Short mmCIF file of C-alpha atoms in Angstrom, two decimals:
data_model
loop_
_atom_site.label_atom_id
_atom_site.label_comp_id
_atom_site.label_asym_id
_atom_site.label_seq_id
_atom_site.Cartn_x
_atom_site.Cartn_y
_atom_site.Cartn_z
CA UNK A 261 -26.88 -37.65 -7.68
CA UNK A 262 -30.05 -36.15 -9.47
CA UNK A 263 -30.68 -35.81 -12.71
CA UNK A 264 -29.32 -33.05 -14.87
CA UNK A 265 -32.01 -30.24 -15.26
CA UNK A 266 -31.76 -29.70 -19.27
CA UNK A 267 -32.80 -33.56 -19.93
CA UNK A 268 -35.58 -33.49 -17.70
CA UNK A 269 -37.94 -35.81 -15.56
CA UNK A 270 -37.61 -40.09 -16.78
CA UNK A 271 -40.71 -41.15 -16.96
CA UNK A 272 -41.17 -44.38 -18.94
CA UNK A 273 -42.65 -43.92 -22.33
CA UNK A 274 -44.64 -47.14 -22.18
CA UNK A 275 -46.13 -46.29 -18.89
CA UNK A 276 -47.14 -42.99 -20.60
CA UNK A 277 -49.24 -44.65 -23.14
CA UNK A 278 -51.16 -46.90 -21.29
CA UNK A 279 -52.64 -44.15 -18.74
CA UNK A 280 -52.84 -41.62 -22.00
CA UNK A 281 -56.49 -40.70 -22.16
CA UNK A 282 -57.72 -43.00 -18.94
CA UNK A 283 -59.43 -41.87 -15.57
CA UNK A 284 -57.58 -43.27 -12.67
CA UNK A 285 -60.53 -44.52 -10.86
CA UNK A 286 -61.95 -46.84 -13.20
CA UNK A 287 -58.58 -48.58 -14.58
CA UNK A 288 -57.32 -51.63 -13.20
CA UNK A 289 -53.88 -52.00 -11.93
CA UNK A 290 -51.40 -51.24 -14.16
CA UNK A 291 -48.55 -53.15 -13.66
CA UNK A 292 -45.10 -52.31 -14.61
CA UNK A 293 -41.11 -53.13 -14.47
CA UNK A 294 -40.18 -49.32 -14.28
CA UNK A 295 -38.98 -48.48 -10.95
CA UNK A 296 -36.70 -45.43 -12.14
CA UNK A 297 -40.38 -43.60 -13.51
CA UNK A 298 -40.44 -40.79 -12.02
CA UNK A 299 -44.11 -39.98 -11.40
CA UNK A 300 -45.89 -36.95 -13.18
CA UNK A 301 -49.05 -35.00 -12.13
CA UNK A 302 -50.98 -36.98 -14.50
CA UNK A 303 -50.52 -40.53 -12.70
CA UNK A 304 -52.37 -39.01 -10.19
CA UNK A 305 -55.36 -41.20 -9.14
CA UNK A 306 -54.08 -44.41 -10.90
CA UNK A 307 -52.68 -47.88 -9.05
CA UNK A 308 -49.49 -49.37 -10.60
CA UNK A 309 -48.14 -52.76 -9.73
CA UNK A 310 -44.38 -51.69 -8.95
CA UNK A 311 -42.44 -54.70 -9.39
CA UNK A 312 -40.33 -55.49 -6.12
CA UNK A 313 -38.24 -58.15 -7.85
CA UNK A 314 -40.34 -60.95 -6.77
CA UNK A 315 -43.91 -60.09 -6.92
CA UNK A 316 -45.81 -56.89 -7.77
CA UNK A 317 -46.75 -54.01 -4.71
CA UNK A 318 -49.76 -52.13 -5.59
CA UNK A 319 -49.13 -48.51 -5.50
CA UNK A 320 -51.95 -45.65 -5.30
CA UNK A 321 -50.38 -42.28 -6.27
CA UNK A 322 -51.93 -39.17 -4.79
CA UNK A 323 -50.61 -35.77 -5.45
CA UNK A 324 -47.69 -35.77 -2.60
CA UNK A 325 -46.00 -38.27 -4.70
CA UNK A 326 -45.51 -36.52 -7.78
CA UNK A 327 -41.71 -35.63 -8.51
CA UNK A 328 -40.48 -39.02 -6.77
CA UNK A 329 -39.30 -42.41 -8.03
CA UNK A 330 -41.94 -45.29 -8.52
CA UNK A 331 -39.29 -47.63 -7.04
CA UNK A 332 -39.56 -45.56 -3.46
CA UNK A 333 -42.98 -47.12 -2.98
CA UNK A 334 -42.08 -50.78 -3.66
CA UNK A 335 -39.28 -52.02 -1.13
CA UNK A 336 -36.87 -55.00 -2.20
CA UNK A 337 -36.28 -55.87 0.94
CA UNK A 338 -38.35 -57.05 3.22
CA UNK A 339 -36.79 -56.65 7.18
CA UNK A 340 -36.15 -60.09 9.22
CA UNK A 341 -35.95 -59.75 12.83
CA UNK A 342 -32.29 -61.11 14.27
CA UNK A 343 -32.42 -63.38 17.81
CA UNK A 344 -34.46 -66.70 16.67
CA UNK A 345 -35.22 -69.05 19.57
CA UNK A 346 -33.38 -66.46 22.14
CA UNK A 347 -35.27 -63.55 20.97
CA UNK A 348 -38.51 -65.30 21.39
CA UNK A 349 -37.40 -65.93 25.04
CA UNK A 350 -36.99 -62.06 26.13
CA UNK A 351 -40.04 -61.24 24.07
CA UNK A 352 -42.11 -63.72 26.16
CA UNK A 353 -39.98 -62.49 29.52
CA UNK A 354 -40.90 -58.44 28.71
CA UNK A 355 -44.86 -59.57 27.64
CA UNK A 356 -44.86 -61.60 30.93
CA UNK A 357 -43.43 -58.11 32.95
CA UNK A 358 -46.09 -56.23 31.27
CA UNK A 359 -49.27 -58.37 32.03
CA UNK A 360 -48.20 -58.63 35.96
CA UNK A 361 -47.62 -54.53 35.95
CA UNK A 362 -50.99 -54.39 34.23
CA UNK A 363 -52.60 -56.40 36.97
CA UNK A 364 -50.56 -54.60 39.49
CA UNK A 365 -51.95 -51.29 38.32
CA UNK A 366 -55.51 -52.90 37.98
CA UNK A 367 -55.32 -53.93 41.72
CA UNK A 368 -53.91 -50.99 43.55
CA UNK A 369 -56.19 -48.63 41.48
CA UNK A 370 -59.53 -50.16 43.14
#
C-alpha cells in the first residue's frame, strides 16, 4: 500500500543532513540503516552503504532511481541453488552434451 499523498515522501532526516551541502562525486560512502528512505533528486550522484542485515551493499543512485525505496537496491536474501551433489551431476551431464555438439558442429562445418 503506498503512502498517503498529504504526508508526503519518507526520507530519513539524518540521511538528509549528511549529504546537505556535499557534491556526490567527491564524498565517500555514506552508509546508513534506512532502507524505507525514499530517495530524492538530490541523492543523485552520491553512494550509500544500504544495510542488507548483515553487511553493507554499496548503492550509486542515478536519476532513474529517484521516487523508489533505498531498501530495493540492497537484497536480504541472497538465492541458493536447490539439487546439491545431484544437481552437480546433470550440470556436468548437460556441459558434457554441449562440448561434444560443439565439436560436432566444429567437424562437420570444415
Amino acid at each position: 500500500m503506498s503512502r498517503s499523498a498529504y504526508k508526503g515522501p519518507y526520507v530519513d532526516e539524518k540521511l538528509m543532513q549528511k549529504i546537505e551541502g556535499k557534491k556526490g562525486d567527491s564524498t565517500p560512502t555514506i552508509r546508513t540503516w534506512a532502507r524505507a528512505s525514499m530517495i530524492a533528486p538530490e541523492m543523485v550522484g552520491f553512494t550509500f552503504g544500504v544495510h542488507n542485515g548483515k553487511t553493507h551493499t554499496d548503492v550509486f543512485v542515478t536519476e532513474d532511481m529517484v521516487g523508489h525505496r533505498l531498501g530495493e537496491f540492497a537484497p536480504t536474501k541472497k538465492f541458493i541453488r536447490h539439487g546439491g551433489k545431484m544437481q552437480k551431476d546433470i550440470d556436468a551431464r548437460k556441459k558434457e552434451s554441449e562440448i561434444a555438439a560443439a565439436k560436432a558442429s566444429k567437424t562437420s562445418g570444415k
